[in-house]
Coordinates of C-alpha atoms in Angstrom, one line a residue:
M13 CA -14.2 10.5 -23.2
N14 CA -12.9 12.5 -20.8
L15 CA -11.3 9.9 -18.5
G16 CA -10.0 11.0 -14.9
T17 CA -12.2 13.9 -15.0
P18 CA -13.0 14.8 -10.9
A19 CA -16.6 14.8 -9.9
V20 CA -18.5 15.5 -6.5
P21 CA -16.8 13.5 -3.8
G22 CA -18.9 10.8 -2.2
A23 CA -21.2 10.5 -5.3
R24 CA -22.5 7.1 -6.0
S25 CA -22.6 5.5 -9.4
S26 CA -24.7 2.6 -11.0
G27 CA -21.7 0.2 -9.8
Q28 CA -21.9 0.6 -6.2
A29 CA -23.3 -2.2 -3.9
A30 CA -26.8 -3.0 -4.0
T31 CA -28.3 -2.0 -0.7
T32 CA -29.8 -5.3 0.4
P33 CA -29.7 -6.8 4.0
R34 CA -26.4 -8.1 5.2
P35 CA -26.6 -11.7 6.3
D36 CA -25.3 -12.9 9.6
N37 CA -21.5 -13.6 8.7
P38 CA -18.8 -12.5 10.8
A39 CA -16.4 -11.9 8.0
L40 CA -15.8 -8.8 6.1
I41 CA -18.3 -9.7 3.3
D42 CA -19.5 -7.3 0.5
T43 CA -22.4 -7.8 -2.0
F44 CA -20.0 -8.9 -4.6
G45 CA -18.9 -12.2 -2.9
R46 CA -15.7 -10.6 -1.9
V47 CA -14.2 -11.2 1.6
A48 CA -11.7 -9.0 3.2
T49 CA -9.0 -10.8 5.0
D50 CA -5.9 -8.5 4.4
L51 CA -5.9 -5.3 6.6
R52 CA -3.7 -2.6 5.6
V53 CA -2.9 -0.1 8.8
S54 CA -1.5 3.1 8.2
L55 CA 0.6 4.3 11.4
T56 CA 1.2 7.9 10.5
D57 CA 1.0 10.3 7.6
K58 CA 4.2 11.9 8.2
C59 CA 7.0 10.9 5.6
N60 CA 10.9 12.0 5.5
L61 CA 10.8 11.9 1.8
R62 CA 9.2 14.3 -0.6
C63 CA 8.4 12.0 -3.5
S64 CA 7.1 14.2 -6.6
Y65 CA 4.4 12.2 -7.3
C66 CA 3.1 11.9 -3.7
M67 CA 3.7 15.4 -2.3
P68 CA 5.0 18.7 -2.6
A69 CA 8.3 19.7 -2.1
E70 CA 7.2 21.6 1.1
G71 CA 5.6 18.5 2.6
L72 CA 2.1 18.7 3.9
E73 CA 0.3 19.8 7.3
W74 CA 0.3 16.6 9.5
M75 CA -2.6 15.3 11.4
P76 CA -2.4 16.9 15.2
G77 CA -1.0 14.2 17.5
E78 CA -4.4 14.2 19.4
Q79 CA -6.0 12.5 16.1
V80 CA -3.4 9.8 15.5
L81 CA -4.7 6.3 17.1
S82 CA -2.4 5.4 20.2
D83 CA -0.8 2.1 20.3
D84 CA -3.4 0.7 22.2
E85 CA -6.1 1.6 20.1
L86 CA -4.2 0.4 17.3
V87 CA -3.7 -3.0 18.7
R88 CA -7.5 -3.1 19.9
L89 CA -8.8 -2.4 16.4
M90 CA -6.4 -5.3 15.1
D91 CA -7.2 -7.6 17.7
I92 CA -10.9 -7.1 16.6
A93 CA -10.0 -7.5 12.9
V94 CA -8.3 -11.0 13.5
S95 CA -10.4 -12.3 16.4
R96 CA -13.7 -11.7 15.2
L97 CA -13.3 -10.5 11.4
G98 CA -11.2 -12.9 9.9
V99 CA -8.3 -10.8 9.2
T100 CA -5.3 -13.0 8.6
D101 CA -2.8 -10.7 7.2
I102 CA -1.6 -7.1 8.3
R103 CA 0.6 -4.7 6.6
L104 CA 1.9 -1.7 8.4
T105 CA 1.9 1.3 6.2
G106 CA 2.5 5.1 6.5
G107 CA 3.4 7.5 5.3
E108 CA 6.7 6.3 6.5
P109 CA 5.8 3.8 9.4
L110 CA 9.3 3.6 10.6
L111 CA 8.7 7.0 11.8
R112 CA 5.9 5.8 14.4
P113 CA 7.9 6.1 17.8
H114 CA 8.6 2.3 19.5
L115 CA 7.3 0.6 16.4
E116 CA 9.1 -2.6 17.3
D117 CA 7.4 -2.8 20.7
L118 CA 4.0 -2.4 18.5
V119 CA 5.3 -5.3 16.3
A120 CA 5.4 -7.8 19.1
R121 CA 2.4 -6.9 20.2
I122 CA 0.5 -7.5 17.1
T123 CA 2.2 -10.7 16.2
S124 CA 1.2 -11.7 20.0
L125 CA -2.4 -11.4 18.7
E126 CA -4.6 -14.9 18.6
P127 CA -4.9 -16.0 15.9
R128 CA -1.5 -14.7 15.1
P129 CA -1.8 -12.7 11.7
R130 CA 1.1 -12.7 9.0
L131 CA 2.8 -9.5 9.1
S132 CA 4.1 -7.2 6.9
M133 CA 5.1 -3.4 6.6
T134 CA 5.6 -1.3 3.4
T135 CA 8.9 1.1 3.8
N136 CA 11.4 3.5 2.1
G137 CA 14.0 1.5 4.4
I138 CA 15.5 5.0 5.8
G139 CA 16.8 3.7 9.1
F140 CA 15.8 0.1 8.6
A141 CA 19.2 -1.0 8.5
K142 CA 19.8 -0.5 12.1
R143 CA 16.5 -2.1 13.1
A144 CA 16.3 -5.1 10.6
K145 CA 17.6 -7.5 13.5
A146 CA 15.1 -6.0 16.1
F147 CA 12.0 -6.2 14.2
A148 CA 12.8 -10.0 12.9
E149 CA 13.1 -10.9 16.7
A150 CA 9.6 -9.0 17.2
G151 CA 8.0 -11.0 14.4
L152 CA 7.8 -9.1 11.4
D153 CA 7.6 -11.3 8.7
R154 CA 8.6 -9.4 5.6
I155 CA 8.9 -5.9 4.2
N156 CA 8.1 -4.0 1.1
V157 CA 10.6 -1.0 0.4
S158 CA 9.8 1.6 -2.1
L159 CA 12.6 2.3 -4.6
D160 CA 12.0 3.9 -7.9
S161 CA 15.4 4.4 -9.0
V162 CA 19.3 3.0 -8.4
D163 CA 20.8 6.1 -9.6
P164 CA 21.7 8.6 -7.2
E165 CA 20.9 11.6 -9.2
T166 CA 17.3 10.4 -10.2
F167 CA 16.4 9.3 -6.8
E168 CA 17.3 12.5 -5.4
R169 CA 15.4 14.0 -8.2
I170 CA 12.2 11.9 -7.5
T171 CA 12.6 12.1 -3.8
R172 CA 14.0 15.3 -3.3
R173 CA 16.4 13.7 -0.7
D174 CA 20.0 12.4 -0.9
R175 CA 19.0 9.1 0.7
L176 CA 19.6 6.3 -1.5
R177 CA 22.3 4.7 0.3
H178 CA 20.1 4.7 3.2
V179 CA 17.6 2.6 1.3
L180 CA 20.1 0.5 -0.3
D181 CA 21.5 -0.6 3.2
G182 CA 17.8 -1.3 4.6
L183 CA 17.1 -3.4 1.8
A184 CA 20.5 -5.7 2.3
A185 CA 19.9 -5.6 6.1
A186 CA 16.2 -6.9 5.5
R187 CA 17.4 -9.5 3.6
D188 CA 20.3 -10.3 6.0
A189 CA 17.6 -10.6 9.0
G190 CA 15.3 -13.4 6.8
L191 CA 12.9 -11.0 6.4
E192 CA 12.3 -12.7 2.7
P193 CA 11.1 -12.6 0.4
V194 CA 12.1 -8.6 0.2
K195 CA 9.9 -6.9 -2.1
I196 CA 10.9 -3.7 -4.1
N197 CA 8.0 -1.8 -5.4
S198 CA 8.7 0.9 -7.8
V199 CA 6.4 3.5 -9.9
L200 CA 8.1 4.5 -13.2
I201 CA 7.3 8.1 -14.5
R202 CA 7.4 9.5 -18.0
G203 CA 10.4 11.1 -18.8
E204 CA 11.8 11.1 -15.0
N205 CA 13.0 7.1 -14.3
D206 CA 11.2 5.2 -17.5
H207 CA 14.7 4.7 -18.5
E208 CA 15.3 2.9 -15.4
A209 CA 13.0 -0.3 -15.7
T210 CA 15.5 -2.6 -16.6
S211 CA 18.0 -1.4 -14.3
L212 CA 15.8 -1.7 -11.4
L213 CA 15.1 -5.5 -12.7
R214 CA 18.9 -6.3 -13.1
F215 CA 19.6 -4.8 -9.6
A216 CA 16.6 -7.0 -7.8
L217 CA 17.9 -10.1 -9.8
E218 CA 21.7 -9.7 -8.8
N219 CA 20.3 -9.1 -5.1
G220 CA 17.9 -11.6 -4.4
Y221 CA 14.9 -9.4 -4.2
H222 CA 11.8 -9.2 -5.7
L223 CA 10.6 -6.3 -7.8
R224 CA 7.4 -5.2 -8.5
F225 CA 6.3 -2.3 -10.5
I226 CA 3.2 -0.1 -9.9
E227 CA 1.1 2.0 -12.3
Q228 CA 1.0 5.5 -11.1
M229 CA -2.2 6.0 -9.6
P230 CA -4.3 9.3 -8.8
L231 CA -3.3 9.6 -5.2
D232 CA -1.0 12.6 -5.2
A233 CA -1.4 15.6 -2.7
Q234 CA -1.4 17.9 -5.5
H235 CA -4.2 16.2 -7.4
G236 CA -1.5 16.9 -10.4
W237 CA -2.2 12.9 -11.6
N238 CA -2.1 13.2 -15.4
R239 CA -3.1 10.0 -17.2
T240 CA -0.5 10.7 -20.2
N241 CA 2.4 10.9 -17.8
M242 CA 1.7 7.4 -16.3
I243 CA 3.8 4.4 -17.6
T244 CA 1.1 1.9 -18.3
A245 CA 1.6 -1.9 -17.3
T246 CA 1.9 -2.8 -21.0
E247 CA 4.7 -0.2 -21.6
I248 CA 6.4 -1.4 -18.4
L249 CA 6.3 -5.2 -20.1
D250 CA 7.6 -3.6 -23.0
L251 CA 10.4 -1.7 -21.6
L252 CA 11.6 -5.0 -19.8
S253 CA 11.5 -6.9 -22.9
T254 CA 14.2 -5.1 -24.3
E255 CA 16.8 -7.0 -22.2
F256 CA 14.7 -9.7 -20.7
T257 CA 12.4 -12.6 -22.1
L258 CA 9.5 -12.6 -19.8
T259 CA 6.6 -15.3 -19.7
P260 CA 3.5 -15.5 -17.5
S261 CA 4.2 -17.5 -14.0
P262 CA 2.0 -20.5 -13.8
V263 CA 1.3 -19.4 -10.3
E264 CA -2.2 -18.8 -9.6
R265 CA -2.8 -15.1 -9.1
G266 CA -5.5 -15.5 -6.9
G267 CA -6.2 -11.7 -4.7
A268 CA -2.5 -10.7 -5.2
P269 CA -2.3 -7.4 -7.4
A270 CA 0.5 -8.2 -9.0
E271 CA 0.8 -10.1 -12.5
R272 CA 3.8 -12.2 -12.0
W273 CA 6.1 -13.0 -15.0
L274 CA 9.1 -15.2 -15.2
V275 CA 12.2 -13.7 -15.8
D276 CA 14.3 -15.7 -18.5
G277 CA 12.5 -18.7 -17.7
G278 CA 12.6 -18.6 -13.9
P279 CA 12.8 -19.1 -11.4
A280 CA 13.1 -15.2 -10.7
E281 CA 10.3 -13.4 -11.2
V282 CA 9.0 -9.6 -11.8
G283 CA 5.3 -8.1 -10.7
V284 CA 3.6 -5.6 -12.5
I285 CA 0.4 -4.4 -10.8
P286 CA -1.9 -2.6 -13.4
S287 CA -4.2 -0.9 -10.5
V288 CA -5.1 1.7 -13.8
T289 CA -5.3 0.1 -16.8
R290 CA -6.2 -3.9 -15.6
P291 CA -7.9 -3.1 -12.2
F292 CA -7.9 -6.3 -9.8
C293 CA -11.1 -5.2 -8.2
A294 CA -13.1 -8.2 -8.6
A295 CA -10.5 -10.4 -6.5
C296 CA -9.9 -7.4 -3.9
E297 CA -9.4 -8.7 -0.5
R298 CA -8.6 -5.7 1.4
T299 CA -9.6 -3.5 4.1
R300 CA -8.1 -0.3 5.1
L301 CA -7.3 1.7 8.4
T302 CA -6.1 5.3 8.5
A303 CA -3.8 6.3 11.2
D304 CA -6.6 8.6 12.6
G305 CA -8.8 5.6 13.1
A306 CA -11.2 5.6 9.6
V307 CA -11.8 2.2 8.1
R308 CA -11.9 2.5 3.9
S309 CA -13.3 -0.1 1.9
C310 CA -11.2 0.8 -1.1
L311 CA -8.1 2.8 -1.4
F312 CA -10.0 5.2 -3.7
S313 CA -12.8 5.4 -1.8
N314 CA -14.3 9.1 -0.9
D315 CA -16.3 7.6 1.6
E316 CA -14.9 6.4 5.4
T317 CA -16.0 5.2 8.4
D318 CA -14.8 6.7 11.9
L319 CA -14.0 4.1 14.5
R320 CA -12.1 6.5 16.6
M321 CA -14.9 7.8 17.7
L322 CA -16.3 4.7 18.9
L323 CA -13.2 3.4 20.6
R324 CA -12.9 6.8 22.6
G325 CA -17.1 6.9 23.4
G326 CA -16.9 3.5 25.3
A327 CA -18.4 1.1 22.3
S328 CA -17.8 -2.6 22.8
D329 CA -15.5 -4.7 20.6
E330 CA -18.9 -6.0 18.9
D331 CA -20.3 -2.7 18.1
V332 CA -16.9 -1.7 16.5
A333 CA -17.0 -5.0 14.4
N334 CA -20.6 -4.6 13.6
V335 CA -20.0 -0.7 12.1
W336 CA -16.7 -2.3 10.2
R337 CA -18.8 -5.0 8.9
D338 CA -21.4 -2.6 7.4
T339 CA -18.7 -0.4 5.7
M340 CA -17.0 -3.4 4.0
W341 CA -20.9 -4.4 2.9
G342 CA -21.3 -1.4 1.0
K343 CA -18.3 -1.8 -0.9
L344 CA -18.3 -0.7 -4.5
A345 CA -17.5 -3.0 -7.4
G346 CA -14.5 -1.2 -8.3
H347 CA -12.5 2.2 -8.2
E348 CA -14.1 3.5 -11.2
I349 CA -10.8 5.3 -12.3
N350 CA -11.5 4.6 -15.5
E351 CA -15.2 6.3 -15.6
A352 CA -15.9 9.8 -16.5
G353 CA -17.2 10.6 -13.0
F354 CA -14.3 9.3 -11.1
A355 CA -13.5 11.4 -8.4
Q356 CA -10.1 11.4 -7.0
P357 CA -9.8 10.7 -3.2
L358 CA -9.6 13.9 -0.9
R359 CA -6.9 12.4 1.1
P360 CA -3.6 11.7 -0.6
M361 CA -1.8 8.5 -0.5
S362 CA 0.5 9.7 2.6
S363 CA -2.6 9.7 4.6
I364 CA -4.6 6.8 3.3
G365 CA -1.8 4.2 3.9
G366 CA -0.6 2.4 0.8

């Protein structure tokens, strides 16, 4: 079977949601019994790194400013999500969310919503050190920092930028500001940094961070993802087991994407997110909003719904909520990466939001 072969974008398969009438339920339900309570909000498609598995060295053509949602539009949509749709958790993503102007003020507005959502952010950490206290005071609950290497040369080769020290400073500042647990997201690439699996875990354990390895996903702008270059979850565990004893965590996983493992008997843990080889679609609780106002029911979807047009066209909050509900009702059973007809999303990860 030729896995991962591109197909016609937007094509539907037998795994799609049934075309049954949606019941009168205010939550973001779908036909497979899932309820989306976790909203991922992309604040920008811009980034100050050029990670080789995400975008080309020269970068990308960024969204025109007028297409990006304003702070007022973002807050309105998040208010609709928490007050009408049952969203309890919001994660700010990018691109690199720290590039969004006046982000501390936006965080304060989000954490003032009723009911108050739990608020986190995924960032590369560059520039966070001097802003950590302000973010904590604004109400940010915690952060995830993307870090694929603790070796300066390897970090620069992957990101095409000499910024490792800034990322490490950002991690330390987040911990000192009480934004705990501070999580690290790492992607291993064959022949690039797979030799650092144990070094990354040792670094996390020594500094009190929670490390999660993520299988590399087909979301690069170059559409050059190759399954053979991906380090699988099983391989990650094998690499870690050369120096550490790993046992399954007794904590119920629920809708969390990471498989959790006790390190040397615990209490420290390491997570592995097997997005490709052991997908967790059946327990997915996520809905996504791009920086230009499109709702996506799945990270890998080639279909999305434009809410920006509704906002700027005078739609009421309930009109917007109903369109959002309909989008999630049509969510597919899974991302179908392991099916022969899988089509990589036209948008790259930097445009969709992590």
